[in-house]
GROMACS .gro file of C-alpha atoms in nm:
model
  271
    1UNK     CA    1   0.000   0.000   0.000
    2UNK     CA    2   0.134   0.317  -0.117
    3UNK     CA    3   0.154   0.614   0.187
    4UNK     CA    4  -0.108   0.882   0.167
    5UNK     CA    5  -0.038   1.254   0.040
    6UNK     CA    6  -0.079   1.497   0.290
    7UNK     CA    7  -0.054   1.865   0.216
    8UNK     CA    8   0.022   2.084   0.523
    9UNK     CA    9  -0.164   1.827   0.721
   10UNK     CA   10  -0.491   1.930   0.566
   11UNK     CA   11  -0.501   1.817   0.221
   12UNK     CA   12  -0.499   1.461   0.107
   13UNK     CA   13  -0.438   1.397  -0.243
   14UNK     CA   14  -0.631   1.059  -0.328
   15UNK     CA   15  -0.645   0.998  -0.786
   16UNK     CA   16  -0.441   1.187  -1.011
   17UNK     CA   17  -0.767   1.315  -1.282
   18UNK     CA   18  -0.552   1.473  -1.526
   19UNK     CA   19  -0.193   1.565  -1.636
   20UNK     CA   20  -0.053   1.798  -1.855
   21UNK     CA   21   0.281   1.978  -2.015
   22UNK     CA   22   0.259   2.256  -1.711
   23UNK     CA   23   0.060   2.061  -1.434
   24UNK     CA   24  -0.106   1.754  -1.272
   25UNK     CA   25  -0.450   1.782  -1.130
   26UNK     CA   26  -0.595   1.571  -0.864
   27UNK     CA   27  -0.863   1.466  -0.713
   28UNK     CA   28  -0.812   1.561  -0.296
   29UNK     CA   29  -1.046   1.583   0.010
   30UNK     CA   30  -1.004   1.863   0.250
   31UNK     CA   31  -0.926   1.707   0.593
   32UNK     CA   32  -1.053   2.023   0.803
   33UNK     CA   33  -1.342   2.114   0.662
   34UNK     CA   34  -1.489   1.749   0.524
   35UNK     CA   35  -1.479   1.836   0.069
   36UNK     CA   36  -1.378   1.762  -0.166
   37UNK     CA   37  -1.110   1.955  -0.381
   38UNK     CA   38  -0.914   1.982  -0.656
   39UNK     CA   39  -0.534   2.012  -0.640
   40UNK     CA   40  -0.336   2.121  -0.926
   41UNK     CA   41   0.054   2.073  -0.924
   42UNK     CA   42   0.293   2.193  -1.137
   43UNK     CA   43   0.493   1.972  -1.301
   44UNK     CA   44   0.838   1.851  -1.131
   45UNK     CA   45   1.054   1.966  -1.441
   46UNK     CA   46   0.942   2.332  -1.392
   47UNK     CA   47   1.019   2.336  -1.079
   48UNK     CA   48   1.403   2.426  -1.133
   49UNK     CA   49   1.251   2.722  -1.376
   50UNK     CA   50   1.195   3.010  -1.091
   51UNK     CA   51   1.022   3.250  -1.389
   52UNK     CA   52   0.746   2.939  -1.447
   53UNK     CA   53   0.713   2.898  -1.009
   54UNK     CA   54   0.645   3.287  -0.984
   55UNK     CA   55   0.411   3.311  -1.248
   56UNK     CA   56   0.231   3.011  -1.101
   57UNK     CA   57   0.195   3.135  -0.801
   58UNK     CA   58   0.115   3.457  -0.929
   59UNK     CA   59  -0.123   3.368  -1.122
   60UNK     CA   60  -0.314   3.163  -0.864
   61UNK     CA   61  -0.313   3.502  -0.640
   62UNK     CA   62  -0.483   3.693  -0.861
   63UNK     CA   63  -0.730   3.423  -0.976
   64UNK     CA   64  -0.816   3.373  -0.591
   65UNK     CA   65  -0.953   3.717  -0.603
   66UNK     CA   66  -1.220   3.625  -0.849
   67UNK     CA   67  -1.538   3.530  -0.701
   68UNK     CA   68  -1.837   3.466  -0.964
   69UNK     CA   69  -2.056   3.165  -0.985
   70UNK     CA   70  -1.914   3.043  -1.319
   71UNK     CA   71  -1.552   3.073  -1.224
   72UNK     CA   72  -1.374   2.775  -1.070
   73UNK     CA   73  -1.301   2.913  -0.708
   74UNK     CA   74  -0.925   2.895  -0.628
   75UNK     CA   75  -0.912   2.833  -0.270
   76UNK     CA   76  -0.544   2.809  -0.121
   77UNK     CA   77  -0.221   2.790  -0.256
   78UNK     CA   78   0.047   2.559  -0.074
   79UNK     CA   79   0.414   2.541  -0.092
   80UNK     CA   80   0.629   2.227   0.072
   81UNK     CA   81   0.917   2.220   0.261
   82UNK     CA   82   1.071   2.098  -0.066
   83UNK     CA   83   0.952   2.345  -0.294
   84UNK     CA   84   0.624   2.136  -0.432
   85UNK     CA   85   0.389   2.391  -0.500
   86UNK     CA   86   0.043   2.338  -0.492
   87UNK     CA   87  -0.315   2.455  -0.612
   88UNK     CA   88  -0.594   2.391  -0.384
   89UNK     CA   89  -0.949   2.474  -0.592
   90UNK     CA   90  -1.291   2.398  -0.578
   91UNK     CA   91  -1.394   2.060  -0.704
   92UNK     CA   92  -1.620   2.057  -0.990
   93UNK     CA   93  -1.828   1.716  -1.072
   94UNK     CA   94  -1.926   1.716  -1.420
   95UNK     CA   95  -1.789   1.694  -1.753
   96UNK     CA   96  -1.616   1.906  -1.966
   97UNK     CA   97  -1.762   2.075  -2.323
   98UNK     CA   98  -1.507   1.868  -2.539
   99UNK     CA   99  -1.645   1.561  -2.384
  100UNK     CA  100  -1.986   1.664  -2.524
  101UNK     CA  101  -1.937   1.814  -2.814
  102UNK     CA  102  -1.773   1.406  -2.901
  103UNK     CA  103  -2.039   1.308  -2.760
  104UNK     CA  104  -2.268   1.466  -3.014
  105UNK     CA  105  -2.046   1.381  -3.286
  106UNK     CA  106  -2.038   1.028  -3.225
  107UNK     CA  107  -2.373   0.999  -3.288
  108UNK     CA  108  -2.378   1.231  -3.631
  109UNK     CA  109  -2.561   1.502  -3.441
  110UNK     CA  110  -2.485   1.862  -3.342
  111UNK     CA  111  -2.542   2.015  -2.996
  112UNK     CA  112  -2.863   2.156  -2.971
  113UNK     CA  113  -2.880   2.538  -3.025
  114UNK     CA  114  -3.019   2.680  -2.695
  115UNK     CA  115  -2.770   2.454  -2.500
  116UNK     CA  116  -2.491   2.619  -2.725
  117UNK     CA  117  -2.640   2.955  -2.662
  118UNK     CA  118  -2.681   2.897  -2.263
  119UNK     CA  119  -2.328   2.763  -2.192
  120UNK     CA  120  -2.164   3.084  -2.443
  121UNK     CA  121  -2.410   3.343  -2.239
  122UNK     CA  122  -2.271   3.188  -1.941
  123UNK     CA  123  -1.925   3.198  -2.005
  124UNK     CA  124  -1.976   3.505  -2.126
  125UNK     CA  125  -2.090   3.652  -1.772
  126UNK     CA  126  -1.741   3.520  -1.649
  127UNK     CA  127  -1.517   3.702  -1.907
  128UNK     CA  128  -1.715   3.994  -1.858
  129UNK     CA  129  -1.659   3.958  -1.451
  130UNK     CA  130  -1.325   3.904  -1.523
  131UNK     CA  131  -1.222   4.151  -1.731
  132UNK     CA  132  -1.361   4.387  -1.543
  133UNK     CA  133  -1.264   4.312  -1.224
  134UNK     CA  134  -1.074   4.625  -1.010
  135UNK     CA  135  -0.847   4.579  -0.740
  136UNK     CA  136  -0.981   4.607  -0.421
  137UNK     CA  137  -0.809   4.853  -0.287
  138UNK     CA  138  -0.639   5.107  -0.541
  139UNK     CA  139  -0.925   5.072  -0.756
  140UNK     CA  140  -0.715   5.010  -1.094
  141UNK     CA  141  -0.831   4.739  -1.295
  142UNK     CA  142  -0.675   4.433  -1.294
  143UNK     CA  143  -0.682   4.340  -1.667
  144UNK     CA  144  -0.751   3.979  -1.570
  145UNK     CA  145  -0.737   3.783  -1.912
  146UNK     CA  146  -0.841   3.402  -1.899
  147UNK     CA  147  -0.551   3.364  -2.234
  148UNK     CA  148  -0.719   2.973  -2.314
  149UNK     CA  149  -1.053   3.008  -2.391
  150UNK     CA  150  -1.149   2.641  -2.546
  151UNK     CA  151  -1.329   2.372  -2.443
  152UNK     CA  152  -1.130   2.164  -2.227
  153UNK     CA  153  -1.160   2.457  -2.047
  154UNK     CA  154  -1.514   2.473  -1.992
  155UNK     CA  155  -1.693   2.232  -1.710
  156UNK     CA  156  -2.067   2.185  -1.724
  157UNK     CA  157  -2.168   2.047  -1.363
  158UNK     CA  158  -2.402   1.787  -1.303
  159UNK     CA  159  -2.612   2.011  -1.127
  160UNK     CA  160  -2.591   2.207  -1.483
  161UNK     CA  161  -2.386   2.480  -1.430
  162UNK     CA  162  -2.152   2.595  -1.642
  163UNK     CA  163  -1.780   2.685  -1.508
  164UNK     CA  164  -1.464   2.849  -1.675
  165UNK     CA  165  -1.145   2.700  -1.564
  166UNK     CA  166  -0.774   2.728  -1.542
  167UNK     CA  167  -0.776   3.148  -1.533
  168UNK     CA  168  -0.504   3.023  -1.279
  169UNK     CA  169  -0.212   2.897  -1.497
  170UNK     CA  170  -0.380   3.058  -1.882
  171UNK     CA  171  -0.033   3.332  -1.894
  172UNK     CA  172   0.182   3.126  -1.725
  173UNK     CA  173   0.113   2.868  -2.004
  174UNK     CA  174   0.121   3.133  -2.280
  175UNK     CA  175   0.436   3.275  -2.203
  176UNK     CA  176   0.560   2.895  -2.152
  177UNK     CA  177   0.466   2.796  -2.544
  178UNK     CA  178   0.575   3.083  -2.646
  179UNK     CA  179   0.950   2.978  -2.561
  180UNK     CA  180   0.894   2.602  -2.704
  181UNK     CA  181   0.848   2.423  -3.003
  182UNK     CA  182   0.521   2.422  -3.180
  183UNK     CA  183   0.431   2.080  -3.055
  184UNK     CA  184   0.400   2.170  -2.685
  185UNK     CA  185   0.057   2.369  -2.777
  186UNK     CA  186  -0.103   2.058  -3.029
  187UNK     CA  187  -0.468   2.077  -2.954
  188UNK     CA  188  -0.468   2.422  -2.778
  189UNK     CA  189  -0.364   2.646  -3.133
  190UNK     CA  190  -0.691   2.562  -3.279
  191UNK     CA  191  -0.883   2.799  -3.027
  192UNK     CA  192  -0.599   3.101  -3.003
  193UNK     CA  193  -0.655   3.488  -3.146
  194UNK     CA  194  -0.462   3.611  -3.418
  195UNK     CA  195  -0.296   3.819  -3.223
  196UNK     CA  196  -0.152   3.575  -2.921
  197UNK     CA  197  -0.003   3.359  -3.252
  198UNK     CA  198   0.146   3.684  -3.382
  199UNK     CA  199   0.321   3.711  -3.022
  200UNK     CA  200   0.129   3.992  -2.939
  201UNK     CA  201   0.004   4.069  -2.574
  202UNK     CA  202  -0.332   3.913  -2.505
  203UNK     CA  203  -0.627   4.139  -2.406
  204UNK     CA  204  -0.992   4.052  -2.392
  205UNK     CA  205  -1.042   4.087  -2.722
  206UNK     CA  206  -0.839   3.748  -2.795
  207UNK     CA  207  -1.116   3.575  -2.546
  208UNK     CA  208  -1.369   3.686  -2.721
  209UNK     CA  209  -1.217   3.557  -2.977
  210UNK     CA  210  -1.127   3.218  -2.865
  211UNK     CA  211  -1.490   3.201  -2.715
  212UNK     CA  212  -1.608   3.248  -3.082
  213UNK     CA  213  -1.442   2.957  -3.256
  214UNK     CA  214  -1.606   2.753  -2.962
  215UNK     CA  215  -1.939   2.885  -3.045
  216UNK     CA  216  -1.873   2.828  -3.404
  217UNK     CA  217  -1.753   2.443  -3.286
  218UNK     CA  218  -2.057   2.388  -3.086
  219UNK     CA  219  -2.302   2.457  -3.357
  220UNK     CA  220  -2.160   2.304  -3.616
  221UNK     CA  221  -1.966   1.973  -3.440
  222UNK     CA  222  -1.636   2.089  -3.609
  223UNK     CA  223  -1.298   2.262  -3.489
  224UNK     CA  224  -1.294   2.637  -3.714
  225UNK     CA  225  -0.951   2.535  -3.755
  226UNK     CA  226  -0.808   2.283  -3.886
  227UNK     CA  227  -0.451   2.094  -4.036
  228UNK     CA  228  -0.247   1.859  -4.045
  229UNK     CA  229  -0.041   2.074  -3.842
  230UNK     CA  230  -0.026   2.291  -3.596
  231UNK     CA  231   0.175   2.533  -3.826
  232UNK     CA  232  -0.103   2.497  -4.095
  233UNK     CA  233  -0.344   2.618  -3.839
  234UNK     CA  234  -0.182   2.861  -3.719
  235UNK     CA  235  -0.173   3.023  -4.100
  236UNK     CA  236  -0.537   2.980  -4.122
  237UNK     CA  237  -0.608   3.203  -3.790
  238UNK     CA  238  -0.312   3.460  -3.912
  239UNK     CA  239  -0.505   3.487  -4.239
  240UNK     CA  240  -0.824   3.614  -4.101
  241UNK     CA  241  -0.990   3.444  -4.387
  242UNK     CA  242  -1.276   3.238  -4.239
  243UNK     CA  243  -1.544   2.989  -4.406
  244UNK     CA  244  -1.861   3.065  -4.237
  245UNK     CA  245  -2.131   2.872  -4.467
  246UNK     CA  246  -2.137   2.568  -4.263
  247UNK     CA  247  -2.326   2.797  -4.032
  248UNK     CA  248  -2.581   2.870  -4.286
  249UNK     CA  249  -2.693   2.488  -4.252
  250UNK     CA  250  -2.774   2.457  -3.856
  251UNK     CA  251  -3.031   2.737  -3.886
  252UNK     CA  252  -2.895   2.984  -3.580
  253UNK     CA  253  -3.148   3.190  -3.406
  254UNK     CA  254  -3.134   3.568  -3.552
  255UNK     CA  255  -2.798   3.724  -3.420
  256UNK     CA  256  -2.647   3.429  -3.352
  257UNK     CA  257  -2.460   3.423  -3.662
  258UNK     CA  258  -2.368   3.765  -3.705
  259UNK     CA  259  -2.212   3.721  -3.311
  260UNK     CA  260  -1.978   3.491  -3.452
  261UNK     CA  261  -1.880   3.663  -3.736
  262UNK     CA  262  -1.822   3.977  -3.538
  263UNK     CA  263  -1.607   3.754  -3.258
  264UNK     CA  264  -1.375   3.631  -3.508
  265UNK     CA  265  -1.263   3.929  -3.696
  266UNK     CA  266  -0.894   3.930  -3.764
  267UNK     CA  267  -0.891   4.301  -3.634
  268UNK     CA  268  -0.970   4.278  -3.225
  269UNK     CA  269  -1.068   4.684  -3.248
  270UNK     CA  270  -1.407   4.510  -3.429
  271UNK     CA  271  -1.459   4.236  -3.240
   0.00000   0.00000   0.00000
């Protein structure tokens, strides 16, 4: 029997749920108050990189301060006495959106429309928290951008809620692929703003963005994007030149169309 995985003597780490190229997230069960939780570490090869630990734990400050009912809560952050660092979040039971929009294409159908309109009015009401969130105390805003809009990223509860996740680590990651080889960001490309490809600062322009292409996905069961590379993809977003008649075919509610249109122009100024 392996030993258990305390944290601080409060958090016990019990099933790893996911891993990834800048953390590990597990499921973990608050000792002192009796939950469940989520606990995100990042991954032992960073741990050498300073830059990639500051920005971590940065990043998990400010995304502590954001308190809105589709926003994964960020609850503690932990550092060991040998320098494991440690996310402690609300746990969310559900699935998330690329799960269902497979779902949906496994069987030949699309999502239907008003639960692609609910979860992109929901998400919505978190960006629009987010980026307009001021610090507390000087009263500047904080420019709080979630950088990763895309539907890995995007947890739909079982109670039906809809939750944005990973505002936490969304810059530290950007910054991250922006020093490696293409490769690092397969599967994650498909969903970025001209402008973050172009290595241009991020604003919340380039989540509207990236929240477009995912509203375009859900209603028609296909990635905007798409190549036999992640180069190739990249070209297509650069190019601004998009193929919007497959959403003449799923018959959108009025405005629905013309939303998506105006989310993914190439300029952000007209998004």
């Amino acid at each position: 029997m392996s030993a258990r995985r305390i944290i601080d003597d409060q958090y016990e780490i019990i099933r790893e749920i996911k891993a990834g190229g800048f953390g590990t997230i597990y499921y973990g069960w608050d000792l002192t108050l009796d939950r469940p939780v989520a606990i995100k570490e990042i991954v032992k090869s960073l741990l050498g990189e300073k830059q990639y630990v500051d920005m971590f734990i940065d990043e998990a400050v400010n995304t502590a301060r954001l308190n809105h009912p589709n926003i994964v809560q960020v609850y503690s952050l932990r550092k060991t006495p040998d320098d494991r660092v440690f996310i402690i979040m609300q746990f969310i039971e559900g699935v998330d959106l690329r799960e269902v929009i497979d779902y949906y294409n496994d069987r030949n159908e699309t999502m239907p429309k008003n639960m692609a309109m609910h979860i992109v009015s929901e998400i919505c009401k978190a960006l629009e928290y987010a980026h307009n969130l001021k610090d507390r105390k000087s009263g500047q805003p904080l420019n709080i951008v979630h950088r990763d809009i895309s539907p890995s990223n995007i947890m739909l509860t079982v109670e039906g809620s809809v939750k944005l996740i990973d505002f936490g680590i969304a810059k530290a990651r950007n910054r991250i692929v922006q020093k490696t080889q293409t490769g690092f960001i397969k599967g994650k490309v498909a969903y970025m703003s001209p402008e973050q490809l172009e290595g241009k600062e991020a604003t919340r322009q380039s989540d509207i963005f990236s929240l477009g292409s995912v509203f375009y996905e859900m209603c028609t069961g296909e990635e905007l994007f798409q190549g036999d590379s992640d180069f190739t993809v990249m070209k297509k977003i650069t190019s601004g030149q998009i193929d919007f008649e497959p959403l003449k075919t799923v018959n959108l509610p009025e405005g629905c169309s013309d939303a998506i249109r105006k989310a993914l122009k190439k300029d952000r100024s007209e998004r």
